[in-house]
XYZ file of C-alpha atoms in Angstrom:
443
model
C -7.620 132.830 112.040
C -9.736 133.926 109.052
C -8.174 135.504 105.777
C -10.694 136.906 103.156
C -9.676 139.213 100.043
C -12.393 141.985 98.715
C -11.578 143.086 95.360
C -12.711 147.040 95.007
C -11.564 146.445 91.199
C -9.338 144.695 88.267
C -6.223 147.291 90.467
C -7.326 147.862 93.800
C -8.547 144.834 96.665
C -8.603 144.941 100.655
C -7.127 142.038 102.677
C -9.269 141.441 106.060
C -7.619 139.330 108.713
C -9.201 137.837 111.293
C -7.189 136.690 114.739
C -8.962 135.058 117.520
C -6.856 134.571 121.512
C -6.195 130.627 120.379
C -3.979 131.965 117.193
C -1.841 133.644 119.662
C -2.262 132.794 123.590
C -0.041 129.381 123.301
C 2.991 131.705 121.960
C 2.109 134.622 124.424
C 2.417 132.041 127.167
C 5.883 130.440 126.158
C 7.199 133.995 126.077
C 5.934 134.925 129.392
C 7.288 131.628 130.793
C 10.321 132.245 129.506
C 10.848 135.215 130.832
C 9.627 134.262 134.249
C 12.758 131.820 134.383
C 15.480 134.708 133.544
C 13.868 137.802 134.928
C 15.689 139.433 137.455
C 13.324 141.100 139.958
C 14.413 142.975 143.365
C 12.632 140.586 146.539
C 12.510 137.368 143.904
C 14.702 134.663 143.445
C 15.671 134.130 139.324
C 12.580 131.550 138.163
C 10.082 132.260 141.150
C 8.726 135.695 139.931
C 4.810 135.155 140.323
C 3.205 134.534 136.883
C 0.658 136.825 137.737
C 2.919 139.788 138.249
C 4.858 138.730 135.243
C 1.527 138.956 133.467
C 0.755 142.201 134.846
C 3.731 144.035 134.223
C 4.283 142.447 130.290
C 1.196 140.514 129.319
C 0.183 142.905 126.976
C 3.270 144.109 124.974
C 3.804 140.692 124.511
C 0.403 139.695 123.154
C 0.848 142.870 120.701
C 4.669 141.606 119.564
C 3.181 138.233 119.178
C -0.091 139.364 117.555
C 2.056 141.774 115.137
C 4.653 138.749 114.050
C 1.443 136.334 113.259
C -0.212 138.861 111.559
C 2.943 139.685 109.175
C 3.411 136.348 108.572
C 0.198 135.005 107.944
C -0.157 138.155 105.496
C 2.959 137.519 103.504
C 1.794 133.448 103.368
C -1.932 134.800 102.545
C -0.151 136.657 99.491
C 2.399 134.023 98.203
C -0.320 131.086 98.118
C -3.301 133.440 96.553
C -0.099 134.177 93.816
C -1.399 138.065 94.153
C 0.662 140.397 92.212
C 1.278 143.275 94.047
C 2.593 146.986 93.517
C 4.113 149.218 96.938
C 3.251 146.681 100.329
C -0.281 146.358 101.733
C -1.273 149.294 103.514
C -3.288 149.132 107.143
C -6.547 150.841 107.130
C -7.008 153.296 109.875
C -9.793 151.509 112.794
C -11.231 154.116 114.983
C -12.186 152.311 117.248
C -9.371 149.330 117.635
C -8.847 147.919 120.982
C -6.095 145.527 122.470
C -8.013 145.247 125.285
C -9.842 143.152 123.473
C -9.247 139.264 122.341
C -10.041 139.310 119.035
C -8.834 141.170 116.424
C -9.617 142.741 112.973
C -6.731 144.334 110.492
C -7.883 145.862 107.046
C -4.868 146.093 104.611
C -5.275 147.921 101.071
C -3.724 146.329 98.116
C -2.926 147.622 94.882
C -2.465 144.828 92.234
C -0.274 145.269 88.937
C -1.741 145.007 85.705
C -2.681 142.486 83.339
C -1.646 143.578 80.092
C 0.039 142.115 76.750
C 3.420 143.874 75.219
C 3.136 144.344 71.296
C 6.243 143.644 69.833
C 5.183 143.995 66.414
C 4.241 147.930 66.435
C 4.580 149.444 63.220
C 5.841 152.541 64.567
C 9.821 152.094 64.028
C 12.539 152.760 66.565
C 15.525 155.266 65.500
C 18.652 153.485 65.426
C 21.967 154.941 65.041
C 24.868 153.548 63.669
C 27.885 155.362 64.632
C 31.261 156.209 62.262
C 34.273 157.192 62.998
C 35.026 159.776 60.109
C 38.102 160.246 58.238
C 38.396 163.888 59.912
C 37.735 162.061 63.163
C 40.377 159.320 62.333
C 43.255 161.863 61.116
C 42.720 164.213 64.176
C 43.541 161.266 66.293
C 46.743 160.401 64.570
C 47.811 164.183 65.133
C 47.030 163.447 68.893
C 49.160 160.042 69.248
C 51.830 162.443 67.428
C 51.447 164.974 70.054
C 51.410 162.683 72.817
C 54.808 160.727 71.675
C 56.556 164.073 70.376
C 59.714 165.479 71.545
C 59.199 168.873 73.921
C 60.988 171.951 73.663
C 61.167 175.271 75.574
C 60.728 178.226 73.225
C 60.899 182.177 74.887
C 57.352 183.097 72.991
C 54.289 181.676 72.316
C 53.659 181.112 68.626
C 50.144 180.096 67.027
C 51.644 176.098 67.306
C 53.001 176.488 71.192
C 51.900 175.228 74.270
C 50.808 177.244 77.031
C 51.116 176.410 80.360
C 49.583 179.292 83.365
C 48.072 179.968 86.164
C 44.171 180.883 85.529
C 42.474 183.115 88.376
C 39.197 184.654 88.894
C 38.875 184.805 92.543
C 34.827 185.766 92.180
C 34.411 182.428 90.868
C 36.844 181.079 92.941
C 38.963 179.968 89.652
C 42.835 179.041 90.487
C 43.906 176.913 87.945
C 47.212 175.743 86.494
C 46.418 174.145 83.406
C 48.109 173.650 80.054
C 46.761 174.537 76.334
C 47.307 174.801 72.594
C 47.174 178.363 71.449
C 45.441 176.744 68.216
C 42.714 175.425 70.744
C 41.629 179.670 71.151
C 38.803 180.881 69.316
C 39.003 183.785 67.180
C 41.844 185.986 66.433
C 41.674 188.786 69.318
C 42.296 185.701 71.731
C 45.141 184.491 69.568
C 46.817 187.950 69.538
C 46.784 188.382 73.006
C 48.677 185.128 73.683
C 50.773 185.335 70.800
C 54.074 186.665 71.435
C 53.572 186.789 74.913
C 56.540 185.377 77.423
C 57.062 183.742 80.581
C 55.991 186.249 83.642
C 53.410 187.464 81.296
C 49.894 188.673 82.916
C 46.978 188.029 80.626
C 43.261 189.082 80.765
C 41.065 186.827 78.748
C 37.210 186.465 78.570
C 35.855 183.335 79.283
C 33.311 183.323 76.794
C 33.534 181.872 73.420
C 37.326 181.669 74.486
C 37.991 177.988 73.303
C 36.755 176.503 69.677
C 35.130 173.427 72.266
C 33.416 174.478 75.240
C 34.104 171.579 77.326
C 37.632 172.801 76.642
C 37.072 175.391 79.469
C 35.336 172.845 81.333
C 39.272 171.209 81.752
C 41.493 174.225 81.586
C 40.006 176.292 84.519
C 38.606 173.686 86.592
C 35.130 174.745 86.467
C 31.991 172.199 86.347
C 30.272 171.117 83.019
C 26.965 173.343 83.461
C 29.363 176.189 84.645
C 31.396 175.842 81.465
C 28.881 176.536 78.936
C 27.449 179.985 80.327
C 31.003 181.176 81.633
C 31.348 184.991 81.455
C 33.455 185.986 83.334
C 37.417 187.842 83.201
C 40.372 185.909 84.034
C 43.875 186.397 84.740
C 46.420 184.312 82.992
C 50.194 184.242 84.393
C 52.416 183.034 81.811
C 54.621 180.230 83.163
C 55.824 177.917 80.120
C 56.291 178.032 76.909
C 56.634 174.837 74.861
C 56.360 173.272 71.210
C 55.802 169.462 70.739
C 58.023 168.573 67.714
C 55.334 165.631 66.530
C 56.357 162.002 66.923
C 57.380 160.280 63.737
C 54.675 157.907 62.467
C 57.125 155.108 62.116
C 57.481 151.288 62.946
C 59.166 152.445 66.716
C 56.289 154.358 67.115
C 53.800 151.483 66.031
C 55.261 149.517 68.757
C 55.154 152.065 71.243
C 50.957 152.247 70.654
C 50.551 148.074 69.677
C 53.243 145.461 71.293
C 52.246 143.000 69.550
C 53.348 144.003 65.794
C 49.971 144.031 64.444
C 50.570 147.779 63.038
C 52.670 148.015 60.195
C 51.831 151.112 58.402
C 50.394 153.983 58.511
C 46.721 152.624 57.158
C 46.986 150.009 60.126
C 47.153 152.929 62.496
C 44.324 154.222 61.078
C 42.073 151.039 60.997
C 43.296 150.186 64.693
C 41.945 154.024 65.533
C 38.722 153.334 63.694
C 38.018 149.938 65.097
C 38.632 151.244 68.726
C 36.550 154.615 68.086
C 33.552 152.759 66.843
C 33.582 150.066 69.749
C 33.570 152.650 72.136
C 30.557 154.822 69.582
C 28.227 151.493 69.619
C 28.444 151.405 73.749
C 26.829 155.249 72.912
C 24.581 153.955 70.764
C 23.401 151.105 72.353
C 22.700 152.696 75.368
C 20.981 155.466 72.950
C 18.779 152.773 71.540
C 17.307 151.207 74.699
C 16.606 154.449 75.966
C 14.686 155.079 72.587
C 13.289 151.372 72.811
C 12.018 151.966 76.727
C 10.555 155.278 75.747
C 8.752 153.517 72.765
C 7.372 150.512 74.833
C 6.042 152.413 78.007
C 3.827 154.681 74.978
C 2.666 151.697 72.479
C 1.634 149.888 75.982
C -1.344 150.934 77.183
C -2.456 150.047 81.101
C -3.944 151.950 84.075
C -2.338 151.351 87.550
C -3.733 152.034 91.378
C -2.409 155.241 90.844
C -4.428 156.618 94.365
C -3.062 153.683 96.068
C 0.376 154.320 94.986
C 0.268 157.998 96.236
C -0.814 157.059 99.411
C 2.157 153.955 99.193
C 4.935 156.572 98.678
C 3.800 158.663 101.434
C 5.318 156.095 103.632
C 7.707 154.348 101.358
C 10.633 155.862 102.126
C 12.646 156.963 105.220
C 11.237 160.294 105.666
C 6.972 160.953 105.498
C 5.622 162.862 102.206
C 2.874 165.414 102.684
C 0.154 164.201 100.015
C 1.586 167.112 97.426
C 5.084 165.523 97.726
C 3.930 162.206 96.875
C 2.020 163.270 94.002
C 4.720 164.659 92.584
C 6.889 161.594 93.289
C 4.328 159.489 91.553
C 4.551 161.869 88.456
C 8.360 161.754 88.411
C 8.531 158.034 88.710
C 5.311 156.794 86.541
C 7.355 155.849 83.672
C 9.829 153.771 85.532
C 6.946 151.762 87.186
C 5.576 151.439 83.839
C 8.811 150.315 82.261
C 9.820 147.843 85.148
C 5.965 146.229 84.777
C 6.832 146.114 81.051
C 10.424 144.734 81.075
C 9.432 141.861 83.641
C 6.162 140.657 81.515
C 8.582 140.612 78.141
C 11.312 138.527 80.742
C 8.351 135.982 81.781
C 6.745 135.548 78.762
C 9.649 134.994 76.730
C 11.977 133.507 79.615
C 14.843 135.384 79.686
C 16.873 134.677 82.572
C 19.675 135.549 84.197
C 21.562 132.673 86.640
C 24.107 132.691 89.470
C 27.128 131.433 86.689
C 26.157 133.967 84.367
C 26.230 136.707 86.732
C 30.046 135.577 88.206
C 30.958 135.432 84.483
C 29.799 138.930 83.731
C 31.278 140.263 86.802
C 34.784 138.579 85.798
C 34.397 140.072 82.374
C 34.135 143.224 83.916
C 36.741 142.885 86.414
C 38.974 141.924 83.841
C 38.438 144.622 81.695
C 39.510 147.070 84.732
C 42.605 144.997 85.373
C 43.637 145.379 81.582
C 43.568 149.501 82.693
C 46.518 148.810 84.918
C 48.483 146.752 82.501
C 46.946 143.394 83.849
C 46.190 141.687 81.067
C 45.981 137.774 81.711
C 45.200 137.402 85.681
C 45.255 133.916 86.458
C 41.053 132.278 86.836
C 41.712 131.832 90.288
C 42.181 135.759 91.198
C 39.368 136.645 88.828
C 37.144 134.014 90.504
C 37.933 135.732 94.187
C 37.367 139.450 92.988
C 33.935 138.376 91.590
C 33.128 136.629 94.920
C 34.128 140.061 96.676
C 32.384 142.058 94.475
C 29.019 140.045 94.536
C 29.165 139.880 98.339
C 28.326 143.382 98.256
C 24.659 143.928 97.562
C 24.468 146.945 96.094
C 27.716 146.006 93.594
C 25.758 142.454 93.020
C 22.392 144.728 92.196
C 24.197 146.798 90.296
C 25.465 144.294 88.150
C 22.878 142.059 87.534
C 21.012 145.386 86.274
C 23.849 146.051 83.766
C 23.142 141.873 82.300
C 19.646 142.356 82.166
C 19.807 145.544 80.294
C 22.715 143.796 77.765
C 20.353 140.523 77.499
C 16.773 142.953 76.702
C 18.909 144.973 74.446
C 19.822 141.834 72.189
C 16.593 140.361 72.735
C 15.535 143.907 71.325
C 17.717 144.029 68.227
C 16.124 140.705 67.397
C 13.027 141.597 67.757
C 11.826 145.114 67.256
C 11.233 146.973 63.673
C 14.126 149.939 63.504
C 14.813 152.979 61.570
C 18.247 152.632 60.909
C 20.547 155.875 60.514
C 24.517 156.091 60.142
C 25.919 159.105 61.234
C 29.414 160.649 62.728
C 29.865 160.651 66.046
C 29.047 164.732 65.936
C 25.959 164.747 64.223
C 24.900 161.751 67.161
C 25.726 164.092 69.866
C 24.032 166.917 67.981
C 20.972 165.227 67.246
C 20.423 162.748 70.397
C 21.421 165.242 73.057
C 20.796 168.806 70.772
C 24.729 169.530 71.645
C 26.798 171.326 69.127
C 30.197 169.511 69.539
């Protein structure tokens, strides 16, 4: 067998391999033996099937199994010892005129090879940071909430501007039939508020969808509709009265405190409100963070500059996946996933050359972390090592959890690595003017 690479340039190369009958007849034979001693043949006894009629009848889809399996292998070896760096798997060139009549044999494979490039780390172009805040607005309008929630209910016969609402919501167009629950104060604008207002239980309502809560996504909740559906709503709908009720809100004292934190860390009132802010902002920098190496991976994949076998990899993903791409379709699939490629080839040069790793250990302690977080939902919150140890096993049995993961560690490590290492353009801002600005949403 002969193995010889062409290189076509610094992206593209063609692998030529060479198989003569003594790289494969010694295997072809064993098979063929084999089979002669099991086969079960009608006028033959088991073992005394003529070779030549086994020959005959199988010879030949044997010698192409065997030829394919050497040819795979010694392909895959070829690669691993040369240390090529491949992008997509090596593609077989068409032969017109191939024959497996024939005893030797030629296979053409096309290769296209990633990159060589360096990753500057030390661009002067900064990378918008955001540091998150839970405001004092933010801060009181959760303390109203934990009032709500822990108030005392009472029926009342009308709805007031304070009350509670709770009706049936029906458009049958839009297939809307919805028993939901709301704050008359959550309406926007006064003709809403004066058609609930004073009305009682038995009540038929028409309301327009649009602009009919302060908060969009309020709609999203109340009549059941999707998120894309909620903000361009415009539609009637019928509201049947049901319930009326007021929450008389919960006193913000020490049996209250208790209630929200067991273990007497809140005190007073200003505890509350630095327990509320502390919890807001942890849950504001997971936003951010994620925010930021979005804004980092957009910034590295434009101050990197490489070519790839981009022909080669259109041709790749017309065969990549489990259905067949017409050339058009995989053009387009290239154009949609360009910047990933470019990304991936980015984030595993930055994990090489500055070894960042990610072991076995470390990836059963992140998944316990995790794990144990979720338990501490349910009102778990000290599971014994042992359980946590089997979950994790469980969990990383499963491949796609396992990937899954591991992707999750490596984004947390890159991300630190990041903070360390990039120049940023820090910004604090509430958690509305983030939402605003990152994702142009008026909140």
């Amino acid at each position: 067998m002969n193995i010889t690479k062409e290189s076509i340039d610094a992206l593209n190369a063609v692998v030529k391999v060479d198989i003569v009958a003594d790289d494969y007849k010694d295997k072809v034979t064993k098979v063929l033996n084999d089979y002669r001693k099991t086969a079960n043949i009608p006028g033959f006894r088991k073992g005394n099937v003529p070779m030549g009629m086994v020959k005959k009848q199988y010879g030949k889809a044997v010698m192409i199994d065997e030829v394919n399996k050497l040819l795979q292998e010694s392909l895959n070896k070829f690669l691993v010892e040369e240390k090529l760096d491949i992008l997509g798997n090596p593609l077989p060139k068409a032969q017109d005129d191939f024959n497996w009549d024939a005893e030797t044999f030629s296979f053409e494979f096309e290769l296209g090879l990633a990159p060589e490039f360096d990753v500057n780390l030390k661009s002067k172009k900064k990378v918008k940071q955001y540091n998150i805040v839970a405001t004092d607005e933010l801060i009181e309008k959760e303390v109203e909430n934990i009032q709500t929630r822990y108030g005392k209910m009472s029926s009342l016969e009308e709805a007031t501007e304070h009350s509670n609402v709770t009706g049936t919501f029906v458009n049958e167009e839009k297939g809307i039939n919805k028993k939901s629950t709301f704050l008359v104060n959550d309406l926007k604008g006064k003709k809403n508020e004066k058609k609930v207002i004073g009305a009682k239980a038995g009540d038929v309502i028409e309301l327009d969808t649009k602009k009919l809560f302060e908060d969009d996504h309020k709609l999203q909740t109340v009549l059941g509709v999707s998120h894309d559906e909620a903000h361009d709503l415009d539609v009637k709908v019928t509201l049947t009265v049901e319930e009326i009720t007021k929450t008389e809100p919960a006193e913000l004292d020490q049996e209250l405190f208790d209630k929200l934190f067991a273990d007497g860390s809140v005190k007073t009132v200003t505890d509350l409100k630095g327990k509320i802010k502390e919890d807001a902002e942890k849950q504001f920098q997971q936003q951010a963070d994620q925010q930021l190496l979005n804004a980092v991976t957009e910034h590295l994949v434009e101050e990197t500059k490489f070519d790839l076998p981009k022909e080669f990899l259109q041709k790749w993903l017309q065969t990549a996946g489990e259905k067949q791409l017409t050339e058009e379709e995989a053009v387009a699939e290239y154009e949609k996933s360009e910047k990933g490629l470019r990304y991936q080839l980015i984030e595993g040069k930055i994990m090489k050359d500055n070894d960042i790793k990610i072991d076995y250990a470390e990836l059963v302690d992140y998944a316990k972390g995790f794990i144990r977080s979720q338990m501490a939902q349910f009102g778990n919150m000290n599971p014994e090592e042992k359980e946590l140890e089997d979950i994790a096993g469980r969990v990383l049995s499963n491949q796609d959890e396992a990937r899954r993961l591991q992707e999750q560690l490596v984004a947390q490590k890159l991300l630190a690595f990041y903070k360390e290492n990039l120049k940023f353009d820090a910004k604090e801002v509430s958690y509305e003017d983030f939402i605003k600005e990152v994702y142009n949403v008026e909140k």
